[in-house]
């Protein structure tokens, strides 16, 4: 009985360490991207050691893949739009809602914001891990971008045309999510909170509408 209690205790401690590493890694990866993320900083925030990363994830790459899995699961389950919600809106309003949700990290500092920042980093510093993950499981934000695009595209639009429009639309908010501090500095000095956030959503919507309709 005592042996079983010790085993259960070790198992709980191991799971707690694994969860702490994923939480800390999400924070560090969302701040610095995959290449810029330091294993030392991750272990410091998790209160663990590098051997724990090797034990649970076989290294930094495995840890990042685990973070991407958690992010994708959360965005699928509860934290992002669904196609039915977009279909209930006029195409223009569906576009605005998509942009508003994707830009939410500008005004929120929750876990979802960290997930979206991961994708924003990958747009400028794509990692081999993410490429492999993306091919097997395209993130929901890109599938929803395609859904919005199809509302504006002709029924006989070629798959390549849909793909190009989808990638173009998904890129519109990514820069602002990734470079929030930069756009707040000179010479731009953009305010991206409160009314400034709503102005950004509307302006990007207008520009995107021009592009999608003009395409």
XYZ file of N, CA and C in Angstrom:
645
model
N 0.831 -1.196 0.000
C 0.000 0.000 0.000
C 0.869 1.250 0.000
N 1.914 1.218 0.820
C 2.812 2.365 0.907
C 3.535 2.575 -0.417
N 3.886 1.468 -1.078
C 4.557 1.564 -2.372
C 3.641 2.182 -3.418
N 2.353 1.770 -3.391
C 1.389 2.328 -4.335
C 1.202 3.821 -4.114
N 1.152 4.239 -2.844
C 1.013 5.667 -2.545
C 2.208 6.457 -3.069
N 3.398 5.893 -2.912
C 4.586 6.574 -3.405
C 4.574 6.677 -4.926
N 4.117 5.597 -5.566
C 4.048 5.593 -7.023
C 3.080 6.651 -7.534
N 1.903 6.724 -6.881
C 0.926 7.734 -7.275
C 1.459 9.132 -7.028
N 2.175 9.305 -5.925
C 2.747 10.607 -5.619
C 3.777 11.028 -6.648
N 4.615 10.071 -7.073
C 5.623 10.368 -8.093
C 4.961 10.700 -9.423
N 3.886 9.962 -9.734
C 3.171 10.201 -10.987
C 2.555 11.594 -11.008
N 1.950 11.987 -9.890
C 1.349 13.325 -9.817
C 2.415 14.403 -9.940
N 3.564 14.186 -9.298
C 4.650 15.169 -9.369
C 5.183 15.278 -10.794
N 5.266 14.122 -11.477
C 5.747 14.114 -12.851
C 4.791 14.867 -13.771
N 3.490 14.642 -13.594
C 2.494 15.332 -14.417
C 2.485 16.828 -14.133
N 2.701 17.169 -12.855
C 2.745 18.585 -12.482
C 3.944 19.275 -13.145
N 5.071 18.580 -13.180
C 6.266 19.135 -13.828
C 6.026 19.307 -15.326
N 5.410 18.302 -15.938
C 5.123 18.379 -17.368
C 4.202 19.566 -17.679
N 3.155 19.739 -16.884
C 2.223 20.843 -17.085
C 2.914 22.190 -16.889
N 3.791 22.260 -15.880
C 4.514 23.505 -15.617
C 5.443 23.856 -16.768
N 6.064 22.855 -17.359
C 6.953 23.100 -18.498
C 6.173 23.606 -19.707
N 5.016 23.014 -19.980
C 4.204 23.465 -21.115
C 3.728 24.898 -20.892
N 3.281 25.207 -19.677
C 2.820 26.559 -19.371
C 3.950 27.575 -19.531
N 5.119 27.255 -18.988
C 6.257 28.166 -19.086
C 6.721 28.299 -20.534
N 6.723 27.180 -21.259
C 7.162 27.207 -22.653
C 6.227 28.050 -23.507
N 4.927 27.939 -23.259
C 3.969 28.764 -23.998
C 4.283 30.238 -23.806
N 4.559 30.619 -22.579
C 4.878 32.013 -22.288
C 6.139 32.457 -23.015
N 7.181 31.648 -22.954
C 8.468 32.030 -23.555
C 8.399 31.996 -25.079
N 7.792 30.956 -25.632
C 7.677 30.862 -27.094
C 6.835 32.005 -27.659
N 5.773 32.391 -26.953
C 4.928 33.477 -27.447
C 5.634 34.824 -27.364
N 6.597 34.951 -26.463
C 7.345 36.202 -26.323
C 8.510 36.298 -27.312
N 9.151 35.156 -27.590
C 10.406 35.190 -28.344
C 10.408 34.352 -29.614
N 9.347 33.603 -29.880
C 9.366 32.705 -31.020
C 10.174 31.459 -30.710
N 10.106 30.483 -31.607
C 10.792 29.206 -31.341
C 12.303 29.386 -31.290
N 12.876 30.029 -32.299
C 14.333 30.172 -32.344
C 14.863 31.020 -31.195
N 14.117 32.058 -30.834
C 14.592 32.960 -29.792
C 14.322 32.487 -28.379
N 13.552 31.431 -28.231
C 13.199 30.942 -26.896
C 14.376 30.198 -26.271
N 14.663 30.539 -25.051
C 15.770 29.916 -24.324
C 15.252 28.782 -23.440
N 15.876 27.622 -23.562
C 15.516 26.487 -22.709
C 15.767 26.838 -21.248
N 16.824 27.584 -20.996
C 17.132 27.981 -19.620
C 16.006 28.835 -19.039
N 15.480 29.776 -19.842
C 14.395 30.624 -19.352
C 13.137 29.796 -19.104
N 12.872 28.842 -19.973
C 11.702 27.983 -19.795
C 11.807 27.202 -18.494
N 12.953 26.608 -18.240
C 13.108 25.810 -17.014
C 13.063 26.696 -15.770
N 13.602 27.900 -15.891
C 13.540 28.829 -14.745
C 12.097 29.149 -14.397
N 11.295 29.456 -15.407
C 9.893 29.803 -15.156
C 9.093 28.599 -14.676
N 9.489 27.419 -15.119
C 8.758 26.210 -14.719
C 9.224 25.665 -13.386
N 10.359 26.157 -12.897
C 10.912 25.612 -11.661
C 11.376 24.180 -11.849
N 11.927 23.899 -13.031
C 12.370 22.546 -13.363
C 13.794 22.627 -13.908
N 14.317 21.488 -14.367
C 15.641 21.481 -14.965
C 15.573 20.944 -16.387
N 16.672 21.074 -17.116
C 16.681 20.678 -18.518
C 16.443 19.181 -18.677
N 16.865 18.407 -17.699
C 16.656 16.965 -17.769
C 15.161 16.629 -17.812
N 14.348 17.480 -17.185
C 12.903 17.246 -17.198
C 12.343 17.434 -18.606
N 12.875 18.396 -19.352
C 12.438 18.588 -20.736
C 12.796 17.373 -21.572
N 14.008 16.863 -21.381
C 14.438 15.672 -22.112
C 13.565 14.479 -21.743
N 13.264 14.335 -20.466
C 12.475 13.190 -19.995
C 11.050 13.213 -20.554
N 10.412 14.362 -20.510
C 9.003 14.461 -20.916
C 8.821 14.661 -22.417
N 9.768 15.378 -23.055
C 9.532 15.792 -24.439
C 10.673 15.456 -25.398
N 11.726 14.876 -24.894
C 12.899 14.518 -25.709
C 13.602 15.742 -26.280
N 13.388 16.912 -25.667
C 14.099 18.106 -26.095
C 13.180 19.274 -26.406
N 13.783 20.376 -26.822
C 13.054 21.609 -27.104
C 12.034 21.423 -28.218
N 12.390 20.683 -29.265
C 11.491 20.480 -30.391
C 10.216 19.761 -29.953
N 10.384 18.719 -29.148
C 9.218 17.988 -28.651
C 8.357 18.832 -27.740
N 8.998 19.670 -26.944
C 8.259 20.568 -26.065
C 7.439 21.568 -26.884
N 8.029 22.090 -27.941
C 7.307 23.045 -28.791
C 6.119 22.380 -29.467
N 6.312 21.153 -29.926
C 5.206 20.433 -30.552
C 4.075 20.215 -29.550
N 4.430 19.916 -28.301
C 3.407 19.739 -27.266
C 2.649 21.035 -27.023
N 3.353 22.168 -27.050
C 2.706 23.472 -26.886
C 1.765 23.746 -28.056
N 2.207 23.432 -29.269
C 1.357 23.634 -30.442
C 0.101 22.770 -30.371
N 0.231 21.552 -29.858
C -0.927 20.671 -29.708
C -1.923 21.271 -28.711
N -1.409 21.760 -27.599
C -2.270 22.376 -26.585
C -2.967 23.603 -27.161
N -2.218 24.424 -27.896
C -2.788 25.633 -28.493
C -3.888 25.280 -29.489
N -3.616 24.318 -30.355
C -4.601 23.924 -31.355
C -5.856 23.347 -30.706
N -5.668 22.524 -29.679
C -6.820 21.930 -28.974
C -7.692 23.015 -28.354
N -7.041 23.998 -27.724
C -7.796 25.055 -27.047
C -8.563 25.920 -28.048
N -7.919 26.267 -29.154
C -8.582 27.099 -30.154
C -9.714 26.341 -30.839
N -9.562 25.032 -30.978
C -10.635 24.223 -31.545
C -11.815 24.137 -30.581
N -11.503 24.012 -29.303
C -12.520 23.688 -28.308
C -13.365 24.883 -27.886
N -12.723 26.016 -27.653
C -13.479 27.046 -26.955
C -13.151 28.485 -27.300
N -12.066 28.744 -27.916
C -11.561 30.103 -27.852
C -11.603 30.886 -29.147
N -12.118 30.289 -30.214
C -12.107 31.028 -31.463
C -13.448 30.878 -32.147
N -13.603 31.530 -33.232
C -14.850 31.494 -33.977
C -15.107 30.121 -34.572
N -16.341 29.891 -34.977
C -16.643 28.697 -35.753
C -17.305 29.118 -37.058
N -17.300 28.194 -38.009
C -17.814 28.505 -39.340
C -19.288 28.884 -39.301
N -20.057 28.233 -38.431
C -21.485 28.531 -38.353
C -21.720 29.963 -37.896
N -20.913 30.435 -36.940
C -21.057 31.815 -36.470
C -20.791 32.796 -37.607
N -19.801 32.485 -38.428
C -19.485 33.362 -39.553
C -20.584 33.323 -40.611
N -21.165 32.158 -40.819
C -22.208 32.018 -41.846
C -23.484 32.777 -41.484
N -23.679 33.030 -40.208
C -24.890 33.747 -39.793
C -24.774 35.245 -40.056
N -23.595 35.694 -40.412
C -23.355 37.113 -40.631
C -23.226 37.411 -42.122
N -23.447 38.667 -42.475
C -23.145 39.110 -43.832
C -21.641 38.963 -44.060
N -21.199 38.746 -45.291
C -19.769 38.553 -45.552
C -18.884 39.643 -44.951
N -19.300 40.902 -45.076
C -18.491 42.010 -44.547
C -18.376 41.931 -43.017
N -19.473 41.583 -42.349
C -19.450 41.478 -40.895
C -18.652 40.253 -40.443
N -18.708 39.180 -41.236
C -17.915 37.990 -40.927
C -16.427 38.325 -40.981
N -16.049 39.133 -41.963
C -14.659 39.559 -42.076
C -14.248 40.379 -40.857
N -15.091 41.327 -40.453
C -14.773 42.154 -39.290
C -14.628 41.305 -38.021
N -15.525 40.342 -37.864
C -15.467 39.492 -36.678
C -14.192 38.649 -36.674
N -13.839 38.135 -37.836
C -12.586 37.365 -37.945
C -11.387 38.223 -37.545
N -11.300 39.429 -38.078
C -10.184 40.310 -37.754
C -10.176 40.685 -36.279
N -11.365 40.957 -35.730
C -11.440 41.334 -34.321
C -10.931 40.209 -33.420
N -11.302 38.981 -33.743
C -10.854 37.853 -32.934
C -9.356 37.637 -33.073
N -8.843 37.749 -34.302
C -7.422 37.519 -34.520
C -6.584 38.614 -33.861
N -7.114 39.825 -33.788
C -6.391 40.939 -33.181
C -6.585 41.024 -31.668
N -7.326 40.100 -31.107
C -7.642 40.164 -29.672
C -6.416 40.225 -28.757
N -5.246 39.646 -29.125
C -4.078 39.790 -28.250
C -3.663 41.233 -27.990
N -4.101 42.168 -28.829
C -3.749 43.573 -28.606
C -4.431 44.127 -27.363
N -5.560 43.569 -26.988
C -6.309 44.093 -25.840
C -6.488 43.046 -24.736
N -6.056 41.828 -25.000
C -6.180 40.778 -23.986
C -4.805 40.196 -23.693
N -4.633 39.720 -22.492
C -3.375 39.074 -22.115
C -3.662 37.687 -21.561
N -4.611 36.994 -22.165
C -4.967 35.674 -21.679
C -4.219 34.601 -22.463
N -4.557 33.345 -22.176
C -3.873 32.230 -22.824
C -4.091 32.231 -24.335
N -5.291 32.599 -24.768
C -5.584 32.636 -26.202
C -4.657 33.611 -26.914
N -4.402 34.752 -26.291
C -3.501 35.732 -26.881
C -2.110 35.138 -27.088
N -1.681 34.325 -26.144
C -0.378 33.686 -26.286
C -0.371 32.699 -27.447
N -1.455 31.957 -27.609
C -1.543 31.024 -28.736
C -1.422 31.765 -30.062
N -2.159 32.866 -30.185
C -2.141 33.608 -31.438
C -0.776 34.248 -31.692
N -0.091 34.632 -30.628
C 1.247 35.191 -30.799
C 2.225 34.132 -31.314
N 2.017 32.887 -30.917
C 2.845 31.806 -31.461
C 2.751 31.790 -32.984
N 1.522 31.835 -33.490
C 1.320 31.812 -34.931
C 1.897 33.068 -35.580
N 1.813 34.186 -34.886
C 2.366 35.426 -35.431
C 3.880 35.316 -35.586
N 4.540 34.734 -34.612
C 5.991 34.548 -34.714
C 6.346 33.645 -35.881
N 5.543 32.617 -36.070
C 5.837 31.665 -37.144
C 5.706 32.302 -38.524
N 4.983 33.399 -38.616
C 4.830 34.062 -39.910
C 6.115 34.743 -40.351
N 6.994 35.052 -39.408
C 8.235 35.745 -39.748
C 9.466 34.873 -39.519
N 9.365 33.931 -38.591
C 10.474 33.009 -38.335
C 9.945 31.582 -38.321
N 9.559 31.073 -39.469
C 8.962 29.738 -39.501
C 9.946 28.662 -39.071
N 9.500 27.796 -38.193
C 10.326 26.702 -37.708
C 9.939 25.407 -38.412
N 10.883 24.479 -38.477
C 10.612 23.182 -39.090
C 9.530 22.438 -38.311
N 9.505 22.640 -37.000
C 8.505 21.972 -36.160
C 7.110 22.437 -36.554
N 6.950 23.746 -36.701
C 5.633 24.282 -37.032
C 5.213 23.866 -38.440
N 6.147 23.866 -39.371
C 5.821 23.457 -40.740
C 5.256 22.045 -40.763
N 5.907 21.153 -40.025
C 5.440 19.775 -39.950
C 4.074 19.698 -39.287
N 3.914 20.456 -38.207
C 2.644 20.468 -37.479
C 1.533 21.051 -38.349
N 1.839 22.123 -39.052
C 0.852 22.806 -39.889
C 0.355 21.881 -41.002
N 1.265 21.142 -41.604
C 0.886 20.246 -42.692
C -0.073 19.166 -42.202
N 0.182 18.648 -40.995
C -0.664 17.583 -40.457
C -1.960 18.124 -39.862
N -1.895 19.339 -39.332
C -3.063 19.893 -38.642
C -3.109 21.409 -38.818
N -3.635 21.891 -39.940
C -3.692 23.347 -40.160
C -4.451 24.041 -39.040
N -3.880 25.074 -38.430
C -4.546 25.775 -37.330
C -5.902 26.328 -37.753
N -6.809 26.371 -36.825
C -8.176 26.795 -37.088
C -8.249 28.208 -37.678
N -7.344 29.078 -37.254
C -7.400 30.458 -37.739
C -7.240 30.529 -39.249
N -6.459 29.600 -39.821
C -6.275 29.600 -41.263
C -7.475 28.974 -41.968
N -8.066 27.969 -41.368
C -9.259 27.374 -41.962
C -10.415 28.372 -41.955
N -10.498 29.166 -40.901
C -11.556 30.172 -40.832
C -11.298 31.312 -41.809
N -10.038 31.644 -42.016
C -9.712 32.650 -43.024
C -10.180 32.169 -44.394
N -9.973 30.898 -44.686
C -10.446 30.349 -45.956
C -11.969 30.429 -46.034
N -12.621 30.177 -44.908
C -14.083 30.229 -44.888
C -14.577 31.640 -45.216
N -13.921 32.652 -44.648
C -14.290 34.039 -44.941
C -14.019 34.361 -46.409
N -12.873 33.953 -46.900
C -12.494 34.219 -48.284
C -13.526 33.661 -49.259
N -13.999 32.468 -48.995
C -14.954 31.833 -49.911
C -16.274 32.604 -49.978
N -16.574 33.410 -48.952
C -17.796 34.221 -48.996
C -17.704 35.296 -50.074
N -16.481 35.660 -50.457
C -16.281 36.722 -51.438
C -15.859 36.184 -52.805
N -15.428 34.936 -52.862
C -14.899 34.382 -54.102
C -16.019 33.817 -54.965
N -15.852 33.836 -56.274
C -16.841 33.205 -57.160
C -16.870 31.695 -56.939
N -17.981 31.083 -57.242
C -18.138 29.647 -57.004
C -17.124 28.820 -57.780
N -16.679 29.329 -58.918
C -15.748 28.570 -59.742
C -14.297 28.992 -59.530
N -14.017 29.647 -58.398
C -12.641 30.083 -58.117
C -11.714 28.874 -58.036
N -10.539 29.012 -58.615
C -9.565 27.920 -58.614
C -8.998 27.719 -57.207
N -8.644 26.488 -56.842
C -8.055 26.222 -55.521
C -6.833 27.090 -55.232
N -6.010 27.320 -56.240
C -4.829 28.164 -56.032
C -5.233 29.583 -55.679
N -6.275 30.086 -56.317
C -6.750 31.436 -56.031
C -7.263 31.525 -54.596
N -8.013 30.515 -54.159
C -8.524 30.486 -52.786
C -7.366 30.437 -51.797
N -6.366 29.625 -52.100
C -5.212 29.502 -51.206
C -4.476 30.828 -51.069
N -4.272 31.523 -52.202
C -3.574 32.807 -52.163
C -4.366 33.845 -51.375
N -5.662 33.899 -51.608
C -6.497 34.850 -50.876
C -6.494 34.538 -49.380
N -6.536 33.251 -49.053
C -6.553 32.852 -47.643
C -5.276 33.269 -46.942
N -4.147 32.983 -47.560
C -2.871 33.359 -46.964
C -2.748 34.874 -46.847
N -3.217 35.580 -47.848
C -3.171 37.050 -47.818
C -4.013 37.588 -46.662
N -5.231 37.080 -46.505
C -6.106 37.573 -45.442
C -5.535 37.252 -44.069
N -5.036 36.046 -43.890
C -4.497 35.649 -42.581
C -3.313 36.514 -42.180
N -2.581 37.047 -43.168
C -1.410 37.860 -42.859
C -1.767 39.278 -42.411
N -2.962 39.754 -42.713
C -3.304 41.154 -42.420
C -3.167 41.509 -40.936
N -3.703 40.715 -40.014
C -3.580 41.091 -38.606
C -2.312 40.602 -37.925
N -1.593 39.657 -38.558
C -0.457 39.027 -37.884
C 0.610 40.041 -37.487
N 0.912 40.977 -38.376
C 1.970 41.953 -38.076
C 1.667 42.726 -36.799
N 0.435 43.164 -36.637
C 0.069 43.975 -35.470
C 0.128 43.163 -34.182
N -0.210 41.881 -34.268
C -0.139 41.012 -33.090
C 1.315 40.796 -32.682
N 2.169 40.617 -33.670
C 3.572 40.325 -33.385
C 4.343 41.578 -32.988
N 4.045 42.727 -33.621
C 4.857 43.933 -33.442
C 4.097 45.034 -32.711
N 3.357 44.674 -31.683
C 2.558 45.646 -30.939
C 3.402 46.803 -30.414
N 4.551 46.480 -29.835
C 5.404 47.523 -29.268
C 5.992 48.404 -30.358
N 6.351 47.815 -31.490
C 6.963 48.589 -32.569
C 6.009 49.641 -33.118
N 4.764 49.270 -33.378
C 3.834 50.228 -33.986
C 3.412 51.319 -33.009
N 3.659 51.114 -31.714
C 3.347 52.148 -30.730
C 4.453 53.203 -30.636
N 5.599 52.909 -31.249
C 6.743 53.815 -31.187
C 6.749 54.753 -32.392
N 7.609 55.783 -32.324
C 7.806 56.668 -33.469
C 8.395 55.854 -34.615
N 8.019 56.153 -35.851
C 7.180 57.279 -36.279
C 5.687 56.963 -36.338
N 5.289 55.736 -35.965
C 3.892 55.340 -36.144
C 2.998 55.841 -35.012
N 3.400 55.521 -33.764
C 2.670 55.961 -32.572
C 1.180 55.600 -32.644
N 0.909 54.369 -33.018
C -0.479 53.915 -33.083
C -0.968 53.471 -31.713
N -2.170 53.864 -31.382
C -2.815 53.411 -30.152
C -3.696 52.219 -30.502
N -3.398 51.074 -29.927
C -4.091 49.846 -30.305
C -4.971 49.304 -29.193
N -5.435 50.171 -28.342
C -6.363 49.757 -27.296
C -7.578 50.679 -27.336
N -8.671 50.221 -26.746
C -9.872 51.047 -26.699
C -10.366 51.409 -28.082
N -10.609 52.711 -28.300
C -11.092 53.175 -29.595
C -10.061 52.934 -30.698
N -8.790 52.966 -30.328
C -7.743 52.699 -31.309
C -7.843 51.285 -31.860
N -8.211 50.346 -31.011
C -8.391 48.961 -31.449
C -9.534 48.854 -32.446
N -10.642 49.500 -32.146
C -11.799 49.455 -33.047
C -11.483 50.129 -34.383
N -10.717 51.218 -34.336
C -10.329 51.884 -35.593
C -9.452 50.966 -36.437
N -8.557 50.248 -35.772
C -7.684 49.328 -36.492
C -8.500 48.221 -37.149
N -9.425 47.631 -36.405
C -10.268 46.580 -36.965
C -11.009 47.090 -38.194
N -11.620 48.269 -38.072
C -12.410 48.803 -39.172
C -11.531 49.140 -40.378
N -10.359 49.720 -40.125
C -9.492 50.095 -41.249
C -8.969 48.856 -41.959
N -8.557 47.859 -41.208
C -8.100 46.623 -41.831
C -9.238 45.945 -42.584
N -10.438 46.039 -42.022
C -11.607 45.462 -42.701
C -11.840 46.148 -44.034
N -11.745 47.498 -44.057
C -11.946 48.234 -45.295
C -10.878 47.865 -46.345
N -9.624 47.805 -45.898
C -8.564 47.441 -46.815
C -8.724 46.016 -47.321
N -9.101 45.121 -46.413
C -9.279 43.717 -46.796
C -10.449 43.552 -47.744
N -11.522 44.298 -47.487
C -12.682 44.239 -48.375
C -12.297 44.698 -49.781
N -11.496 45.752 -49.864
C -11.058 46.238 -51.170
C -10.257 45.156 -51.889
N -9.397 44.486 -51.140
C -8.585 43.441 -51.744
C -9.411 42.236 -52.163
N -10.305 41.789 -51.288
C -11.087 40.585 -51.596
C -12.073 40.836 -52.732
N -12.714 41.989 -52.707
C -13.673 42.291 -53.782
C -12.955 42.588 -55.090
N -11.823 43.278 -54.972
C -11.072 43.604 -56.179
C -10.435 42.389 -56.813
N -10.132 41.379 -55.982
C -9.482 40.170 -56.531
C -10.365 39.480 -57.537
